[in-house]
mmCIF file of C-alpha atoms and ligand atoms in Angstrom:
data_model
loop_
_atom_site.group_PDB
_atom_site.id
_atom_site.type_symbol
_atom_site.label_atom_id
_atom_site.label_comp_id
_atom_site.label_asym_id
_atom_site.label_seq_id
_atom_site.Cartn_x
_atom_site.Cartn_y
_atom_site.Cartn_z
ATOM 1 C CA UNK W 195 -6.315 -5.624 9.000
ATOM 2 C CA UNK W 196 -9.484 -5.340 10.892
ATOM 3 C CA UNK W 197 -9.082 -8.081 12.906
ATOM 4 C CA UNK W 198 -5.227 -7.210 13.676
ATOM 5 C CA UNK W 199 -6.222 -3.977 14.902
ATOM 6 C CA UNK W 200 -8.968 -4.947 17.063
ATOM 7 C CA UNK W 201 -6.243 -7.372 18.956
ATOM 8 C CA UNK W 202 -4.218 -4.526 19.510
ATOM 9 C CA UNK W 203 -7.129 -2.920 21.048
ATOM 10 C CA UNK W 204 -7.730 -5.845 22.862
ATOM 11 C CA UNK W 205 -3.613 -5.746 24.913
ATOM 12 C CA UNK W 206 -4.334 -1.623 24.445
ATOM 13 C CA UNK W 207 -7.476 -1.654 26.634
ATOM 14 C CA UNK W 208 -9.266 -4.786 27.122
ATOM 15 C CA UNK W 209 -12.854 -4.462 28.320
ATOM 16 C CA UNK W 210 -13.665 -1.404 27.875
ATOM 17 C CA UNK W 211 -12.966 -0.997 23.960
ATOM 18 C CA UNK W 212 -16.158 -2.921 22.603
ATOM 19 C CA UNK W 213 -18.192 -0.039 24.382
ATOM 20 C CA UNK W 214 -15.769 3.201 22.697
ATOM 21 C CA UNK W 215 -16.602 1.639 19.173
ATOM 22 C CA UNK W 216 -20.346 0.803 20.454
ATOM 23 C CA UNK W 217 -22.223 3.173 17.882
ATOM 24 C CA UNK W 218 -19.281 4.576 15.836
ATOM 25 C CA UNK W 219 -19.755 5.016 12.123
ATOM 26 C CA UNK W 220 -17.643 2.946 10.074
ATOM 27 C CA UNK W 221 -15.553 6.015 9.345
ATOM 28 C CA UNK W 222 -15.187 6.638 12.769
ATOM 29 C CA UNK W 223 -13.847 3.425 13.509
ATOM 30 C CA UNK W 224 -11.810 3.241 11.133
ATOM 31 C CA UNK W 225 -10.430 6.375 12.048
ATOM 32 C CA UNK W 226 -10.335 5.884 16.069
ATOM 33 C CA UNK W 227 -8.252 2.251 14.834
ATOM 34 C CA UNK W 228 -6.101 3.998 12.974
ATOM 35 C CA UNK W 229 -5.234 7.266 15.810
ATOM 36 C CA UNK W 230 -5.251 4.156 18.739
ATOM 37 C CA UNK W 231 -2.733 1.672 16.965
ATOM 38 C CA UNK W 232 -0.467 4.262 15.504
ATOM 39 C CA UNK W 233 -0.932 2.320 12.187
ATOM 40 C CA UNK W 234 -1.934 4.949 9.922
ATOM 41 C CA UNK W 235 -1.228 7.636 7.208
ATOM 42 C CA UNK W 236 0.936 9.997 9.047
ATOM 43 C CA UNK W 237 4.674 10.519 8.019
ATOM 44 C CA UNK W 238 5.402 9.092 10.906
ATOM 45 C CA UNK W 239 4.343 5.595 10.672
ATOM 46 C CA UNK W 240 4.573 5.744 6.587
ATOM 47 C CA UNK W 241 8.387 6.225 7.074
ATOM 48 C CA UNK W 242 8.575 3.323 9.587
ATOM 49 C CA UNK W 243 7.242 1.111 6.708
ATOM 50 C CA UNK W 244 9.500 2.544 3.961
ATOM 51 C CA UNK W 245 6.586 4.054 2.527
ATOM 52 C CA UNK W 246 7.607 8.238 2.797
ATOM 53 C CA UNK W 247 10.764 9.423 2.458
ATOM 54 C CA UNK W 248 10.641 11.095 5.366
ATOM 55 C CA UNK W 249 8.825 10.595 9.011
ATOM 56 C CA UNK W 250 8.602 14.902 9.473
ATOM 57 C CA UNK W 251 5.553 16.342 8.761
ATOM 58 C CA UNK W 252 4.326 18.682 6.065
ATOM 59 C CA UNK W 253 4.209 21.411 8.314
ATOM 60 C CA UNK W 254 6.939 23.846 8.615
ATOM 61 C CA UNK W 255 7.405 22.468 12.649
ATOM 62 C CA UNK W 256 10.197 20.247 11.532
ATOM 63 C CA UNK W 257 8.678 17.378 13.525
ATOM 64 C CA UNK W 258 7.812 13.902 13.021
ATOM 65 C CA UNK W 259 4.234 13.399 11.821
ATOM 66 C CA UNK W 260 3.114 11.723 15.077
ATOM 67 C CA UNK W 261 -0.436 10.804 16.711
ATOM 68 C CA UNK W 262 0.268 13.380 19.234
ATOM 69 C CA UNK W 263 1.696 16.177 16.785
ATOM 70 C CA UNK W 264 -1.342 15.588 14.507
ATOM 71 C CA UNK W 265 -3.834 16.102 17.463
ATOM 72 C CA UNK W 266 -2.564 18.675 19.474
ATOM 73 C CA UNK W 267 0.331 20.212 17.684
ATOM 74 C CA UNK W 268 -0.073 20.483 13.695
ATOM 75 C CA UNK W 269 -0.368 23.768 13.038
ATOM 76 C CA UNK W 270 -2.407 22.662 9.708
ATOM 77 C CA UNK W 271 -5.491 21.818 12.055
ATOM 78 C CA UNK W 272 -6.011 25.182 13.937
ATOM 79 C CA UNK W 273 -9.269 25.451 12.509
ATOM 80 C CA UNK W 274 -10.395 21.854 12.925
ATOM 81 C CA UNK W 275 -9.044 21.507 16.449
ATOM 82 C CA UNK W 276 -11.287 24.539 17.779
ATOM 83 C CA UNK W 277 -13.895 21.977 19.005
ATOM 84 C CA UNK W 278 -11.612 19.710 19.804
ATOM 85 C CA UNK W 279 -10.020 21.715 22.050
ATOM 86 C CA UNK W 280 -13.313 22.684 23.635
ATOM 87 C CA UNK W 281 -14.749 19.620 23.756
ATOM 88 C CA UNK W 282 -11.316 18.175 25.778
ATOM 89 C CA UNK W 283 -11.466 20.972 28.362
ATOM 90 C CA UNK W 284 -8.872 20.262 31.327
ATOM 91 C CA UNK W 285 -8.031 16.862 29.466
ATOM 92 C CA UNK W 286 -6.883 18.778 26.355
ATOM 93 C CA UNK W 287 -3.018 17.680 25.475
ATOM 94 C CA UNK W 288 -3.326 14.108 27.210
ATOM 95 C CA UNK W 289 -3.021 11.330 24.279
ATOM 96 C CA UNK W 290 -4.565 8.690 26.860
ATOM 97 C CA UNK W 291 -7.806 10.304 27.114
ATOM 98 C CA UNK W 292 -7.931 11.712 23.657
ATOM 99 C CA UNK W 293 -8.351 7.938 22.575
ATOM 100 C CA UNK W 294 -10.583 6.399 24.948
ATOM 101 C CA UNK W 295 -7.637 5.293 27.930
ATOM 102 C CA UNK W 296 -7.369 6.410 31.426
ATOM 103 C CA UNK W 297 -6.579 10.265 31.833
ATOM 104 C CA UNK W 298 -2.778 9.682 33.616
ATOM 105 C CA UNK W 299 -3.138 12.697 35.555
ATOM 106 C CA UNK W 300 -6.349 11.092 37.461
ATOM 107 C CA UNK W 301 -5.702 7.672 37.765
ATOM 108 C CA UNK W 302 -6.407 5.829 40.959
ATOM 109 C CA UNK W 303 -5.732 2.011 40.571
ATOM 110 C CA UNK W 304 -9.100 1.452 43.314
ATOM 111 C CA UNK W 305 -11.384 2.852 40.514
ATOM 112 C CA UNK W 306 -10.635 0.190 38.067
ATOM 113 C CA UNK W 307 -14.311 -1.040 37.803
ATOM 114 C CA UNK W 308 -15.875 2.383 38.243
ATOM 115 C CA UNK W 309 -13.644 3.760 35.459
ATOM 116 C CA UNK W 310 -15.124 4.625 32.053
ATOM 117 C CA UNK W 311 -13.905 6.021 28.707
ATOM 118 C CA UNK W 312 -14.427 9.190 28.313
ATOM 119 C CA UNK W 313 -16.532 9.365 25.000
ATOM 120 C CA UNK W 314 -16.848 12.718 24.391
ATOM 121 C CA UNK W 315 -13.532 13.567 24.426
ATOM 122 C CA UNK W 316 -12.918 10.536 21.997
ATOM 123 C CA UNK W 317 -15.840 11.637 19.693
ATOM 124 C CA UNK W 318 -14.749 14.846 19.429
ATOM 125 C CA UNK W 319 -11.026 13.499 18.575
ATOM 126 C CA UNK W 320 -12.373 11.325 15.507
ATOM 127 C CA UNK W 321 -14.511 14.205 14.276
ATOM 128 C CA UNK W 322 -11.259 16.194 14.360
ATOM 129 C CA UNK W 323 -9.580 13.328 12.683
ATOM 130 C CA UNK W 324 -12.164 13.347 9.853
ATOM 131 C CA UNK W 325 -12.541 16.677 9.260
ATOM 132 C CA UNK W 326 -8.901 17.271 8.708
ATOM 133 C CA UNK W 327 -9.063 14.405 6.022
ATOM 134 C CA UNK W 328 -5.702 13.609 7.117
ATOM 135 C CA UNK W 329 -6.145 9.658 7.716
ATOM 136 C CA UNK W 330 -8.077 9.373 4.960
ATOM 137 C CA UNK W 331 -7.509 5.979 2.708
ATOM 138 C CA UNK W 332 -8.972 4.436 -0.463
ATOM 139 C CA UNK W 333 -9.434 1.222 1.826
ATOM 140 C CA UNK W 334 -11.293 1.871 4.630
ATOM 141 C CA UNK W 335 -14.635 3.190 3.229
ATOM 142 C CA UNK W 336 -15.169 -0.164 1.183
ATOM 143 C CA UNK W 337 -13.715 -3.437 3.394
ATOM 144 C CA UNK W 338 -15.545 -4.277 6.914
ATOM 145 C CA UNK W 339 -14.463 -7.842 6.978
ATOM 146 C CA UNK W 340 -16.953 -10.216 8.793
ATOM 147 C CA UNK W 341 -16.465 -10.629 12.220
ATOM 148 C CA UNK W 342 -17.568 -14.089 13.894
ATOM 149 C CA UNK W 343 -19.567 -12.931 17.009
ATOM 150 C CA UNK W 344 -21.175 -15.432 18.900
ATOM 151 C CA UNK W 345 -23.192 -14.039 21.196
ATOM 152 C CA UNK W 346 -24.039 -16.487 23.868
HETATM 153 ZN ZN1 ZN L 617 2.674 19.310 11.451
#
């Protein structure tokens, strides 16, 4: 599981991943994994694997439980998405830069090398995604696989 996410990472965002997870918690990697590759515990993606009987969410929105609804939208997470929201500023409502990828809105394809994620904004996503509780699983506090990295 670990190692199938991280390849998605890899096509997602090539370089520049290793440096979002640089220094992330194993809960917050686990949860930044889980909000990047759409695999996850929301409706949305449980439905898609025959595993809720229904991809809306809990909320009375009558909307699938997506990424995006659960970030910006839910309104089960007012409280949690207060800093959130701050911490976002002009970026707030953009999915790309919520998760570490290019802001759309500000892309110039001549700044590919300059170009950074924006960690803040992703820090303060995964803290929103753990306080809510909301992609919490039994799994992902216990197995961190071993990863082979040769470091040459
Ligand atoms: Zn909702």
């Amino acid at each position: 599981m670990g190692r199938f996410t991280k390849e998605i990472d890899r096509a997602f965002n090539s370089g520049h991943t290793k440096k979002l997870y640089d220094g992330l918690t194993a809960l917050q990697s686990a949860a930044l994994s889980q909000l990047r590759t759409g695999i996850n515990k929301l409706n949305g993606y449980l439905h898609k694997i025959h595993c809720s009987d229904t991809p809306l969410c809990d909320c009375d929105c009558n909307l699938v439980e997506t990424v995006q609804h659960f970030l910006f939208a839910c309104p089960r997470w007012v409280e949690q998405r207060r800093l959130m929201r701050i911490a976002h500023g002009e970026a707030w409502g953009d999915l790309s830069t919520a998760l570490g990828g290019k802001d759309r809105r500000s892309t110039r394809e001549d700044d590919k090398e300059e170009w950074r994620p924006n960690r803040e904004n992703v820090l303060a996503t995964i803290n929103f995604a753990i306080a809510t509780g909301r992609l919490a699983s039994k799994a992902s506090t216990s197995t961190t696989s071993p990863t082979s990295s040769t470091s040459s």
